[in-house]
Amino acid sequence: MKLVIIGVVGTIVGCLLGVAIVAAGTMPEQASVQAENTDWVYDIMVIITGGIFGLVTAVLVAAIVIYRHRRGETRVAPPVHGHTVLEIWWTIIPAIIVIFFTAISWKALNDNEGGKADLAITVWGQQFDWKYDYPSLGLEQQSELVVPVGAKIDFTIRTKDVIHGFWVPAWRMQINATPGRETALRVTPTKTGSFKLVCTFICGSGHPVMGTDVKGSIPRRVRVVTQAEWDAWAAEAQAAAAEQASSPEGAAVSIFTKAGCGGCHAWTPAASTGGVGPGLDGLAGGDAEAIRQSITDPSATLVSGFGDIMPKDFGASLSPGDLDILVQSLAGGGA
Ligand code: HEC
Ligand SMILES: [Cu+2]
């Protein structure tokens, strides 16, 4: 009887511990419908599993204390084989808990993906940057992820090289960018603002610049804006893309931006501010062949003070024509 009371008290204390963890607000900011659905399931699980933790711990500790071997005691406990009533209960109760967890998770997953999408965006992971296609706007390989608040957005996640992982903690949704496959994610943002974007795979030596938020990394951000702001941003981005397509220096800037160079290099013509590699403005008037080699074979000569982390595959991934345009433009200071 004593053990039963201790077990009940332990369960209650454990549940209260779960409530305290939930109330302490240990989760990141909640900024999407999916985050609300997910946190609700998480909160319930923390409280119920807290109760189980309390029950097991209380009974375990109490049994150790109450039934410990005392000095001079020679009694041995009687052997017991089976206890049908107990066994029925310890099967039924966990089964109910597991079925309940399954049901609420099912509901959350269903609610996460319900309804027709308002917007489709393709996210590209590459060493070591993110790029975004907005098919409905005719925009490709943009370096900014900007979305309207309240829209049901279907993200398609792809990679140009190795595995990356697309994760916006405030949205609670994460999925891998897997070579040779497309993965999908539905997000309905509920809050405007700027949110952290993280690559969840150690995808190479430059992984930290893909927004792990560790010291020294470049925080990658998602911008959630109102519909009116998004329309204005879209018009501006479309105008910028059209202008780039029509000017020769624009072509170089566009290649530079699409290849993800700006994630690591500051270069004034492209208005990029990356600080992982050296600034490239100083290359103006430089030797084009040396610049070409720095891009196609970065390990051959390293700029002093920098590690060998520039991707090695630009010689293959950039077309010879694009490489020429880029090299000429870097050597000519953007002209
Ligand atoms: C992951 C980060 C990263 C990316 C992406 C990257 N670079 Fe680099 N880059 C570096 C680092 C670090 C160095 C310095 C070490 C070295 O020389 O390899 C460097 C060096 C260079 C240099 C030599 C600079 C000098 O002063 O001699 C050039 C030119 C260059 N990068 C151009 C590019 C271009 C063009 C792209 C895009 C096609 C690009 N980089 C993409 C990190 C990067
Ligand atoms: Cu990555």
PDB file of C-alpha atoms and ligand atoms in Angstrom, residues 128 259-261 264-265 276-278 280 283 291 294-295 298 301-303 306-307 309-311 314 318 326 330, ligand 1:
ATOM      1  CA  PHE A 128      28.211  26.396 -48.806  1.00  0.00           C
ATOM      2  CA  ALA A 259      27.400  30.208 -57.987  1.00  0.00           C
ATOM      3  CA  GLY A 260      27.212  31.245 -54.346  1.00  0.00           C
ATOM      4  CA  CYS A 261      30.540  33.145 -54.326  1.00  0.00           C
ATOM      5  CA  CYS A 264      32.114  33.788 -48.756  1.00  0.00           C
ATOM      6  CA  HIS A 265      33.429  36.852 -50.617  1.00  0.00           C
ATOM      7  CA  VAL A 276      34.783  33.746 -44.999  1.00  0.00           C
ATOM      8  CA  GLY A 277      37.173  34.327 -47.908  1.00  0.00           C
ATOM      9  CA  PRO A 278      39.179  37.425 -48.878  1.00  0.00           C
ATOM     10  CA  LEU A 280      37.680  40.425 -54.156  1.00  0.00           C
ATOM     11  CA  LEU A 283      41.664  41.832 -57.766  1.00  0.00           C
ATOM     12  CA  ILE A 291      42.407  34.635 -60.852  1.00  0.00           C
ATOM     13  CA  SER A 294      42.202  30.613 -57.820  1.00  0.00           C
ATOM     14  CA  ILE A 295      38.699  29.653 -58.945  1.00  0.00           C
ATOM     15  CA  PRO A 298      41.719  26.921 -55.144  1.00  0.00           C
ATOM     16  CA  THR A 301      47.841  28.797 -53.960  1.00  0.00           C
ATOM     17  CA  LEU A 302      46.138  29.922 -50.809  1.00  0.00           C
ATOM     18  CA  VAL A 303      45.711  33.543 -49.865  1.00  0.00           C
ATOM     19  CA  PHE A 306      42.763  31.726 -45.089  1.00  0.00           C
ATOM     20  CA  GLY A 307      42.078  27.996 -44.920  1.00  0.00           C
ATOM     21  CA  ILE A 309      37.808  25.714 -47.748  1.00  0.00           C
ATOM     22  CA  MET A 310      36.796  27.158 -51.107  1.00  0.00           C
ATOM     23  CA  PRO A 311      34.799  24.509 -53.030  1.00  0.00           C
ATOM     24  CA  PHE A 314      33.820  25.436 -59.814  1.00  0.00           C
ATOM     25  CA  LEU A 318      30.825  26.779 -64.195  1.00  0.00           C
ATOM     26  CA  LEU A 326      33.586  36.054 -64.277  1.00  0.00           C
ATOM     27  CA  LEU A 330      36.914  40.278 -61.404  1.00  0.00           C
TER      28      LEU A 330
HETATM   29  C1  HEC B   1      33.002  28.416 -48.923  1.00  0.00           C
HETATM   30  C2  HEC B   1      33.540  29.718 -49.131  1.00  0.00           C
HETATM   31  C3  HEC B   1      33.939  30.140 -50.542  1.00  0.00           C
HETATM   32  C4  HEC B   1      33.177  30.147 -51.685  1.00  0.00           C
HETATM   33  C5  HEC B   1      31.731  29.666 -51.849  1.00  0.00           C
HETATM   34  C6  HEC B   1      33.996  30.734 -52.716  1.00  0.00           C
HETATM   35  N1  HEC B   1      35.222  31.055 -52.213  1.00  0.00           N
HETATM   36 FE1  HEC B   1      36.710  31.955 -53.206  1.00  0.00          FE
HETATM   37  N2  HEC B   1      37.921  31.781 -51.602  1.00  0.00           N
HETATM   38  C7  HEC B   1      37.535  31.299 -50.366  1.00  0.00           C
HETATM   39  C8  HEC B   1      38.664  31.318 -49.459  1.00  0.00           C
HETATM   40  C9  HEC B   1      38.671  30.867 -47.997  1.00  0.00           C
HETATM   41  C10 HEC B   1      39.759  31.828 -50.195  1.00  0.00           C
HETATM   42  C11 HEC B   1      41.184  32.026 -49.682  1.00  0.00           C
HETATM   43  C12 HEC B   1      41.944  30.739 -49.732  1.00  0.00           C
HETATM   44  C13 HEC B   1      42.272  30.339 -51.139  1.00  0.00           C
HETATM   45  O1  HEC B   1      43.024  31.060 -51.801  1.00  0.00           O
HETATM   46  O2  HEC B   1      41.740  29.304 -51.602  1.00  0.00           O
HETATM   47  C14 HEC B   1      39.241  32.104 -51.539  1.00  0.00           C
HETATM   48  C15 HEC B   1      39.995  32.650 -52.569  1.00  0.00           C
HETATM   49  C16 HEC B   1      39.462  33.115 -53.765  1.00  0.00           C
HETATM   50  C17 HEC B   1      40.212  33.857 -54.760  1.00  0.00           C
HETATM   51  C18 HEC B   1      41.647  34.313 -54.653  1.00  0.00           C
HETATM   52  C19 HEC B   1      41.625  35.691 -54.076  1.00  0.00           C
HETATM   53  C20 HEC B   1      42.968  36.391 -54.074  1.00  0.00           C
HETATM   54  O3  HEC B   1      43.033  37.432 -53.406  1.00  0.00           O
HETATM   55  O4  HEC B   1      43.900  35.876 -54.710  1.00  0.00           O
HETATM   56  C21 HEC B   1      39.350  34.133 -55.790  1.00  0.00           C
HETATM   57  C22 HEC B   1      39.639  34.888 -57.071  1.00  0.00           C
HETATM   58  C23 HEC B   1      38.084  33.534 -55.432  1.00  0.00           C
HETATM   59  N3  HEC B   1      38.194  32.927 -54.186  1.00  0.00           N
HETATM   60  C24 HEC B   1      36.967  33.611 -56.232  1.00  0.00           C
HETATM   61  C25 HEC B   1      35.789  32.925 -55.940  1.00  0.00           C
HETATM   62  C26 HEC B   1      34.684  32.840 -56.854  1.00  0.00           C
HETATM   63  C27 HEC B   1      34.611  33.507 -58.218  1.00  0.00           C
HETATM   64  C28 HEC B   1      33.745  32.074 -56.250  1.00  0.00           C
HETATM   65  C29 HEC B   1      32.418  31.606 -56.832  1.00  0.00           C
HETATM   66  C30 HEC B   1      32.476  30.939 -58.112  1.00  0.00           C
HETATM   67  C31 HEC B   1      34.262  31.710 -54.940  1.00  0.00           C
HETATM   68  N4  HEC B   1      35.494  32.237 -54.788  1.00  0.00           N
HETATM   69  C32 HEC B   1      33.568  30.939 -54.009  1.00  0.00           C
HETATM   70  C33 HEC B   1      36.274  30.862 -50.008  1.00  0.00           C
HETATM   71  C34 HEC B   1      35.228  30.705 -50.883  1.00  0.00           C
END
